Coordinates of C-alpha atoms in Angstrom, one line a residue:
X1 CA -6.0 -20.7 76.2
X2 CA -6.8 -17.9 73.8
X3 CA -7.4 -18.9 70.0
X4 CA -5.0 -17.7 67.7
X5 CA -5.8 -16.6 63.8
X6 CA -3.6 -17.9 61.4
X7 CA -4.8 -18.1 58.1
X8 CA -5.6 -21.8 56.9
X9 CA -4.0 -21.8 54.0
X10 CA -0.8 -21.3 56.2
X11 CA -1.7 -24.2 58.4
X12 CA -2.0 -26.2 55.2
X13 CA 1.2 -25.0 54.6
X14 CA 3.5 -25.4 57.6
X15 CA 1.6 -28.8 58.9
X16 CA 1.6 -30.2 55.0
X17 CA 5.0 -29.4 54.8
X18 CA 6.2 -31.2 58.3
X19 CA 3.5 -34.1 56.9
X20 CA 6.1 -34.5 53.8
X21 CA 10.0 -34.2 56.1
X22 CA 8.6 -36.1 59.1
X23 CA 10.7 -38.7 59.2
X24 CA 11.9 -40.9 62.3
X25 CA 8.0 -41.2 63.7
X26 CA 6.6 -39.1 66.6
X27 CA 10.3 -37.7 68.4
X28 CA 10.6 -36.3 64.5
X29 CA 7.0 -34.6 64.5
X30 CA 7.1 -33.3 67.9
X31 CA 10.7 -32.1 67.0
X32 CA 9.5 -30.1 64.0
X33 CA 6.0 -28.8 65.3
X34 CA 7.9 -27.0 68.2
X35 CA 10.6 -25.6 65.9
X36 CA 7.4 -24.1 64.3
X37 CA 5.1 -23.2 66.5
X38 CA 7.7 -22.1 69.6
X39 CA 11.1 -21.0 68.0
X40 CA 10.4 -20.0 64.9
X41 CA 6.7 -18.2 64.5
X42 CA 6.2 -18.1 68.4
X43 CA 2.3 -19.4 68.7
X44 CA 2.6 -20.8 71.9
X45 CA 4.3 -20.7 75.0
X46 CA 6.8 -23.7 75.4
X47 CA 5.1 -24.6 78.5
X48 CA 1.8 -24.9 77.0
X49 CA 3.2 -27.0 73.7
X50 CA 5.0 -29.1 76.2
X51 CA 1.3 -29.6 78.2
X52 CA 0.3 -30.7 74.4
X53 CA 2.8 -33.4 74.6
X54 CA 1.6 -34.8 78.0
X55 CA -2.2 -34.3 77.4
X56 CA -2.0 -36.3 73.9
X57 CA -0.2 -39.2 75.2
X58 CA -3.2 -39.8 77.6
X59 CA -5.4 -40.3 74.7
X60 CA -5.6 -43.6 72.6
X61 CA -3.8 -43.5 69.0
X62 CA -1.2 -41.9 67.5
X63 CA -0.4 -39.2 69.8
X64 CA 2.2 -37.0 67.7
X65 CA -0.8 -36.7 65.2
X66 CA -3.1 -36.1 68.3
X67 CA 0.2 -33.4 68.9
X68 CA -0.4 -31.6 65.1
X69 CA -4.1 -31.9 65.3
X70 CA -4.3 -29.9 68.8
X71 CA -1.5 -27.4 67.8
X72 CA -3.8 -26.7 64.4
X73 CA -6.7 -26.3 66.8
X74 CA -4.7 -24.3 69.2
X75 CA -4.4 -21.6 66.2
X76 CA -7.9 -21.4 63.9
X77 CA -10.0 -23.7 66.2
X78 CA -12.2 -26.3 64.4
X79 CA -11.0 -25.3 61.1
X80 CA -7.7 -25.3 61.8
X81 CA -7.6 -28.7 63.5
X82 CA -9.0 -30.5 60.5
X83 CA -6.8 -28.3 57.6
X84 CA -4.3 -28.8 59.8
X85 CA -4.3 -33.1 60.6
X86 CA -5.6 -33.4 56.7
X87 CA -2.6 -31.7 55.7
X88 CA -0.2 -33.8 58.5
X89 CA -1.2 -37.0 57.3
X90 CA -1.8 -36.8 53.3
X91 CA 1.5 -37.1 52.4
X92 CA 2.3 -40.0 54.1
X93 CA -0.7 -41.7 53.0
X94 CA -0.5 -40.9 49.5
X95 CA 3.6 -42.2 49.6
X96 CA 2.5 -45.6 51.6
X97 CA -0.9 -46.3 48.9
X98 CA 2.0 -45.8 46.6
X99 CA 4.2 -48.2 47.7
X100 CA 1.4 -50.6 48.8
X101 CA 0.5 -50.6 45.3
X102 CA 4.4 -51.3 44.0
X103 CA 5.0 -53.8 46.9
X104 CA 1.1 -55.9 47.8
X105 CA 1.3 -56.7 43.4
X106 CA 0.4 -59.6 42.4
X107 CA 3.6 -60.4 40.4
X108 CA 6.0 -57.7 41.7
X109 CA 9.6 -57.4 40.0
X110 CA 12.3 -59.9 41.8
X111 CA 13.7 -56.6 43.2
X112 CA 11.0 -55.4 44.7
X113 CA 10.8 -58.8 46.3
X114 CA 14.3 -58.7 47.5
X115 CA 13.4 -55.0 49.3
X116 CA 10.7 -55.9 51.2
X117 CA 12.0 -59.2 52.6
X118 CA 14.9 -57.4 53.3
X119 CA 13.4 -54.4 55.1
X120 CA 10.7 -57.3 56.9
X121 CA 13.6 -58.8 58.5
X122 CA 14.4 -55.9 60.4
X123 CA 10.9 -54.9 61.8
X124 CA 11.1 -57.0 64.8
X125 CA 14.0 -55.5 65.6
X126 CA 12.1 -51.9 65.8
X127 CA 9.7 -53.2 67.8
X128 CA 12.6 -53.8 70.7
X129 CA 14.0 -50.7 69.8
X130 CA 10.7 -48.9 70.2
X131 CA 9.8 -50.9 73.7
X132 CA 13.7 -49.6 75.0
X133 CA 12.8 -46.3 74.2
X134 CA 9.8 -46.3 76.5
X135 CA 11.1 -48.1 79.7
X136 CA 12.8 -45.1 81.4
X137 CA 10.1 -43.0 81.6
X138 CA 7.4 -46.0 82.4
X139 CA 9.5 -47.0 84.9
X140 CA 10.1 -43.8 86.3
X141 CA 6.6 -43.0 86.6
X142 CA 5.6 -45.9 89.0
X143 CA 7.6 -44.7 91.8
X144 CA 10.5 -46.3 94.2
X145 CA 8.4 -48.4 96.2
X146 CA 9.6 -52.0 96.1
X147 CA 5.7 -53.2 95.3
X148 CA 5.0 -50.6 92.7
X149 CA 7.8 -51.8 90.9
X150 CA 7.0 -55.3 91.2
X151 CA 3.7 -54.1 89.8
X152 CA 5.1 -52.2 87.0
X153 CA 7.0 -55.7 86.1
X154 CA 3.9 -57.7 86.3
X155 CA 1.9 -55.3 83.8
X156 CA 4.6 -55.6 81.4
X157 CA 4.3 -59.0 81.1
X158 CA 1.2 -59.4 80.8
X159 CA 1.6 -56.9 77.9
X160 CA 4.3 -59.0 76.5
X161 CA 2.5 -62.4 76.6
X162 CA -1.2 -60.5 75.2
X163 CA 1.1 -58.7 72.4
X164 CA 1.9 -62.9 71.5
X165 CA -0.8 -65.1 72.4
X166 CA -3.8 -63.3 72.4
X167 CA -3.8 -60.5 69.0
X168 CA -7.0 -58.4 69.2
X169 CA -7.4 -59.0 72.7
X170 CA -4.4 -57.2 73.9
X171 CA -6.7 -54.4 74.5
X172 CA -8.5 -55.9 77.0
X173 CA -4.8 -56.8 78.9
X174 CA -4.4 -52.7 78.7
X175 CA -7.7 -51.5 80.2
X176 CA -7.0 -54.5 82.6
X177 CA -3.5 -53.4 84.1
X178 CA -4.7 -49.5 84.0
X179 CA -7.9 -50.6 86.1
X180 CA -5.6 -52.8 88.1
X181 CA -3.6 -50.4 89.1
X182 CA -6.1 -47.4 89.3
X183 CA -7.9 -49.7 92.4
X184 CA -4.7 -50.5 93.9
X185 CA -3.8 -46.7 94.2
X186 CA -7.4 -46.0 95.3
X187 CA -7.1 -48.5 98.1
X188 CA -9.9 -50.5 97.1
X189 CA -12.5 -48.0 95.2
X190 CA -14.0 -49.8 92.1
X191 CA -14.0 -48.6 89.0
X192 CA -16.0 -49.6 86.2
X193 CA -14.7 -51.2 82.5
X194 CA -14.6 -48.7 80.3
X195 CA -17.6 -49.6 77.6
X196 CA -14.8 -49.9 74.8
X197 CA -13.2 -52.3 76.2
X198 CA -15.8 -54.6 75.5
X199 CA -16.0 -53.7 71.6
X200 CA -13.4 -56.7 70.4
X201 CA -16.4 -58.9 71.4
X202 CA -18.6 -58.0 68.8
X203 CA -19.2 -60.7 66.0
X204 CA -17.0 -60.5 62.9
X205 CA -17.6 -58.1 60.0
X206 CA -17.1 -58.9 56.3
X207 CA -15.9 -56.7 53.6
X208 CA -15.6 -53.0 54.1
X209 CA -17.0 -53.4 57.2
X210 CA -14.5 -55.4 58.4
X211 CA -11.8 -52.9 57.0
X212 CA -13.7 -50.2 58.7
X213 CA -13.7 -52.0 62.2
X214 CA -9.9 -53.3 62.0
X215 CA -9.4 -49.7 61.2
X216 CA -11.5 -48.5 64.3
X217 CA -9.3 -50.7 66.9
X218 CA -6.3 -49.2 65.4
X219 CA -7.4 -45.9 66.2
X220 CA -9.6 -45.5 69.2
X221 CA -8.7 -48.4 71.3
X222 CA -4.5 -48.6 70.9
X223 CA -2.9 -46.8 74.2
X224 CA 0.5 -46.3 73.2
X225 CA 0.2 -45.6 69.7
X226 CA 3.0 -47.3 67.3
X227 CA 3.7 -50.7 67.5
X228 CA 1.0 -51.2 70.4
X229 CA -1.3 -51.6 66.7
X230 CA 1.0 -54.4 65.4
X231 CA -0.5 -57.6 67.6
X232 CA -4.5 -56.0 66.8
X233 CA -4.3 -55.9 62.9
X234 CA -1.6 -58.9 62.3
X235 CA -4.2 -61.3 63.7
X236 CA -7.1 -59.7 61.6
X237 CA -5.2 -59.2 58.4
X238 CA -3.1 -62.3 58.7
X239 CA -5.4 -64.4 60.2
X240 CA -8.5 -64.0 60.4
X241 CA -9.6 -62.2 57.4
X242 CA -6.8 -63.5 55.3
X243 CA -6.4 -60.4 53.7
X244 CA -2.2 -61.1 53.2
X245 CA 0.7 -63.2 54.3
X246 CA 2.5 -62.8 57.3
X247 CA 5.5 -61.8 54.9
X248 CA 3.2 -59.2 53.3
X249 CA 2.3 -58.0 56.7
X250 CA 6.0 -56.9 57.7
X251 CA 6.2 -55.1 54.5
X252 CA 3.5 -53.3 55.3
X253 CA 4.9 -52.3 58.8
X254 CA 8.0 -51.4 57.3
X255 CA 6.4 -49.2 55.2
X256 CA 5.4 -47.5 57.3
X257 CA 8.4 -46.9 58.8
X258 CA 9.8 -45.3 56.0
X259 CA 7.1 -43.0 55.2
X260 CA 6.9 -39.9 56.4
X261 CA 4.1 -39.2 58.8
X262 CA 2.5 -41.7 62.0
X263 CA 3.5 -45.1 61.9
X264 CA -0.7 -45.9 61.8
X265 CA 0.0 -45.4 58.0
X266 CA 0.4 -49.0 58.2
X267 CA -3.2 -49.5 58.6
X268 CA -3.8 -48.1 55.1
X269 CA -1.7 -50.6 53.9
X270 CA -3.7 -53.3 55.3
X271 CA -6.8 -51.7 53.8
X272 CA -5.0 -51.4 50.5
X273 CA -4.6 -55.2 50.7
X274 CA -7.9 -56.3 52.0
X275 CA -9.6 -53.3 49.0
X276 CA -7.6 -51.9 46.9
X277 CA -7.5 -48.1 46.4
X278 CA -10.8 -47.4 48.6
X279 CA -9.6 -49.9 51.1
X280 CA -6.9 -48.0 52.0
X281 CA -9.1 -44.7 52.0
X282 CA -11.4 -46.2 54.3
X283 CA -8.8 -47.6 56.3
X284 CA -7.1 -44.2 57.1
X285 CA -9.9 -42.2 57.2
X286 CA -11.6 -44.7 60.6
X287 CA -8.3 -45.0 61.8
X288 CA -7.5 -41.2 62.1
X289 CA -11.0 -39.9 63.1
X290 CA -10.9 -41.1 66.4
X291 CA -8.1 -38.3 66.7
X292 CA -9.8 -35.5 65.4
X293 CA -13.0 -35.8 67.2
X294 CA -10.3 -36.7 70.8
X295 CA -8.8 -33.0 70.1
X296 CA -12.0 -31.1 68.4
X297 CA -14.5 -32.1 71.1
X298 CA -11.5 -32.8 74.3
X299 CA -8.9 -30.1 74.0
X300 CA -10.9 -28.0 75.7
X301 CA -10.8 -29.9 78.8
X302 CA -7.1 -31.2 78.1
X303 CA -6.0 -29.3 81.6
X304 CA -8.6 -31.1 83.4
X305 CA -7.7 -34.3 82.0
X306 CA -3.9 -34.0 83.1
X307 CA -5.4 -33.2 86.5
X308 CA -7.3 -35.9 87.4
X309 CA -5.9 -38.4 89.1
X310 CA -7.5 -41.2 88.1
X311 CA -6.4 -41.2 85.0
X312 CA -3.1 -40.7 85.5
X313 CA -3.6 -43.9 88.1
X314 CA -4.8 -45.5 85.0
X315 CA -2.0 -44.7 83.0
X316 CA 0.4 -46.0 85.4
X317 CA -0.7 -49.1 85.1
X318 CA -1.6 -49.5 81.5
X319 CA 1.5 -47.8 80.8
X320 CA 4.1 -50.7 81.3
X321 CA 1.6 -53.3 79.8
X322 CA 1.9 -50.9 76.4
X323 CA 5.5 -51.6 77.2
X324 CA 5.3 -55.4 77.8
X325 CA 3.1 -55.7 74.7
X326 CA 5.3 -53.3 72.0
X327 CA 8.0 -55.9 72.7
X328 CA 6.5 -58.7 72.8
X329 CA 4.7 -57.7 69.1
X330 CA 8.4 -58.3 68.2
X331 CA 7.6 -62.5 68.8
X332 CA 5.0 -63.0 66.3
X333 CA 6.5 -60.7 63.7
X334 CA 10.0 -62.4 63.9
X335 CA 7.9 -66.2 63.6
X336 CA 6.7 -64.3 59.8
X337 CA 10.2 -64.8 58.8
X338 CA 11.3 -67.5 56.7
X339 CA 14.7 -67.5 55.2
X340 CA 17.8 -67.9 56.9
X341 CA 19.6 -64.9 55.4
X342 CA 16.7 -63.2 56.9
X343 CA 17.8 -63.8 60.6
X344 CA 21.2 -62.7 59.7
X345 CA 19.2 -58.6 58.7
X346 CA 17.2 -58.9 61.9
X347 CA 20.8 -59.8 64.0
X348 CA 22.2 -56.5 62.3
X349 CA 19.2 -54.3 62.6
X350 CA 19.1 -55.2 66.6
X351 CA 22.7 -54.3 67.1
X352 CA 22.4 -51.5 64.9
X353 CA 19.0 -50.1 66.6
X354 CA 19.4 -51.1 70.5
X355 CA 23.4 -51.0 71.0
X356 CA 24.2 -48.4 68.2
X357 CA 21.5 -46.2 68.9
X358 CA 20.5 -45.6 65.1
X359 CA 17.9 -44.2 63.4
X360 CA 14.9 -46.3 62.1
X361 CA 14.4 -45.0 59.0
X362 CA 18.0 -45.8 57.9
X363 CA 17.9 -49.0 59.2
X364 CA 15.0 -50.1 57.3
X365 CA 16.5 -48.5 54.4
X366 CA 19.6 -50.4 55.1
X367 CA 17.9 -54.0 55.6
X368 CA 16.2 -53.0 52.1
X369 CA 19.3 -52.6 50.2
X370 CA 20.5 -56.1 52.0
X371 CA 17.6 -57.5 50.6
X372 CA 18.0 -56.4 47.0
X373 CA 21.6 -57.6 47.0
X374 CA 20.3 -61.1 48.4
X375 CA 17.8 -61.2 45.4
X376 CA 20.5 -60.4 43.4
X377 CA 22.3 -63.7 44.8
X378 CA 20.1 -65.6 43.8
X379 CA 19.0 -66.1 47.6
X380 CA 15.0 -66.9 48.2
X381 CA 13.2 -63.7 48.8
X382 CA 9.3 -64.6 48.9

């Protein structure tokens, strides 16, 4: 690919601004960055923004950020990568420290209550929606063979029951069904476990550290992106570290699904929570770097990656258990709700997301507004 040289204060620009309107998570991004950088200024070839797409969803973390970052890179190199993913994320970061701030106080107005109880109850209900949305093209990956698909179901339960029973661990259950699957399709040739795999066994951290390393998981070791980083820091933040209730925890995965920007923003929120201000900082900054340094050092070698076979073995199989596991994140965070008017949100915000076929960001906006008016009632909203 041949570097182009775009100025970086218009990358700041153009990736700052689709930072600020990207709502609706990463179909929204990847929507806007090819209306800019195909259609409208004609940067790259459609075929090589669409090898993007595939070579970012083979990388851990958020992959529509991966998706700014490498289309940045693409123009000014180095430069442009990190003016470009700085520029992506801020405004979504500075919106959900915002909010963290209005919603994580210690004696928040009733409304304010009533809003995030309200958009809570309708979390779990993205988390089905989110799993739905990636079936057809897991499933469509594994093949017709009668055992491949039996495989492809046994991945995504295993998945499903990690994403509920075993929190940080679900990692593990990730590298496990890729592996599985990357020795079936070899016909027996090992393969090693990756050395990351074993990094949820080191001992616990305290303070920023711990942050910092809640942080990391979120961004170098989550395949799948989104909601695949729901079971890994709802066990740390909830649990473990105590850093908020599991009430506080929705909030904070609603938020950010109403922010603009990659749904990891949540992360922030946790930091917030766990920190305060620098917290949050800390938080964001561990949690995107694993990006940047995927695209500065990788991107390079993106066409190589796509190519090899293993990998794409690999991703067969841990494919289905992201799957399995972005559904079954939907268990523990439904068990965080405790008012009955609550089920009654998450009922409407499944038949509104899954049968309907609506948009997230409305929804939660929606389930908010329910939640207000149940405050309003009189109705317990903490």
């Amino acid at each position: 690919m041949v570097e182009q040289r775009v100025g970086l204060g218009e990358i700041a620009r153009e990736w700052g601004r689709i930072g600020l309107l990207g709502f609706g998570g990463p179909p929204a991004h990847i929507l806007l960055l090819r209306r800019l950088c195909v259609e409208r200024r004609k940067w790259m070839e459609p075929g090589e923004f669409e090898d993007g797409i595939a070579a970012t969803n083979l990388l851990p973390g958020p992959a529509s950020t991966q998706l700014a970052i490498f289309t940045a890179w693409r123009l000014r190199g180095t430069a442009g990568a990190l003016v470009g993913g700085a520029c992506f994320i801020s405004p979504g970061l500075v919106l959900i420290l915002a909010l963290s701030a209005l919603f994580l106080a210690g004696d928040p107005p009733l409304w304010v209550l009533g809003a995030a109880a309200g958009a809570g109850a309708a979390v779990p209900a993205v988390a089905v929606q989110a799993a739905t949305s990636l079936v057809p093209g897991s499933f469509a990956r594994v093949g017709r063979e009668r055992i491949a698909r039996a495989r492809w179901a046994g991945y995504a339960l295993a998945g499903a029951a990690a994403a509920i029973l075993t929190g940080p661990w679900l990692v593990l259950v990730l590298v496990a069904a890729g592996l599985a699957e990357t020795a079936v399709r070899a016909r027996g040739r090992s393969a090693a476990l990756p050395a990351a795999a074993a990094l949820p066994a080191l001992p616990v951290l305290g303070g920023l550290g711990a942050v910092a390393w809640v942080a990391f998981k979120v961004g170098a070791l989550s395949y799948g992106g989104g909601f695949v980083i729901i079971p890994l820091m709802q066990d740390d933040a909830v649990h473990r570290y105590h850093w908020m209730t599991d009430g506080q925890f929705l909030n904070a995965v609603a938020l950010g699904q109403v922010t603009p920007g990659p749904v990891v923003h949540t992360v922030a929120a946790v930091g917030y929570a766990a920190a305060g201000l620098g917290g949050g900082l800390l938080a964001a900054a561990v949690a995107f770097a694993p990006s940047f340094l995927f695209v500065v050092l990788g991107a390079r070698h993106f066409d190589r990656l796509r190519a090899n076979q293993r990998v794409q073995d690999f991703l067969t199989g841990a494919g289905p258990a992201v799957v399995g596991a972005v559904a079954g994140s939907a268990v523990p965070l439904a068990a965080s709700l405790g008012e009955g008017w609550q089920w009654g949100v998450l009922a409407a915000a499944l038949l509104w997301l899954v049968a309907a076929r609506r948009g997230v960001v409305l929804t939660l906006l929606a389930a908010g507004a329910a939640g207000v008016i149940a405050a309003a009632a009189g109705l317990p909203v903490s």
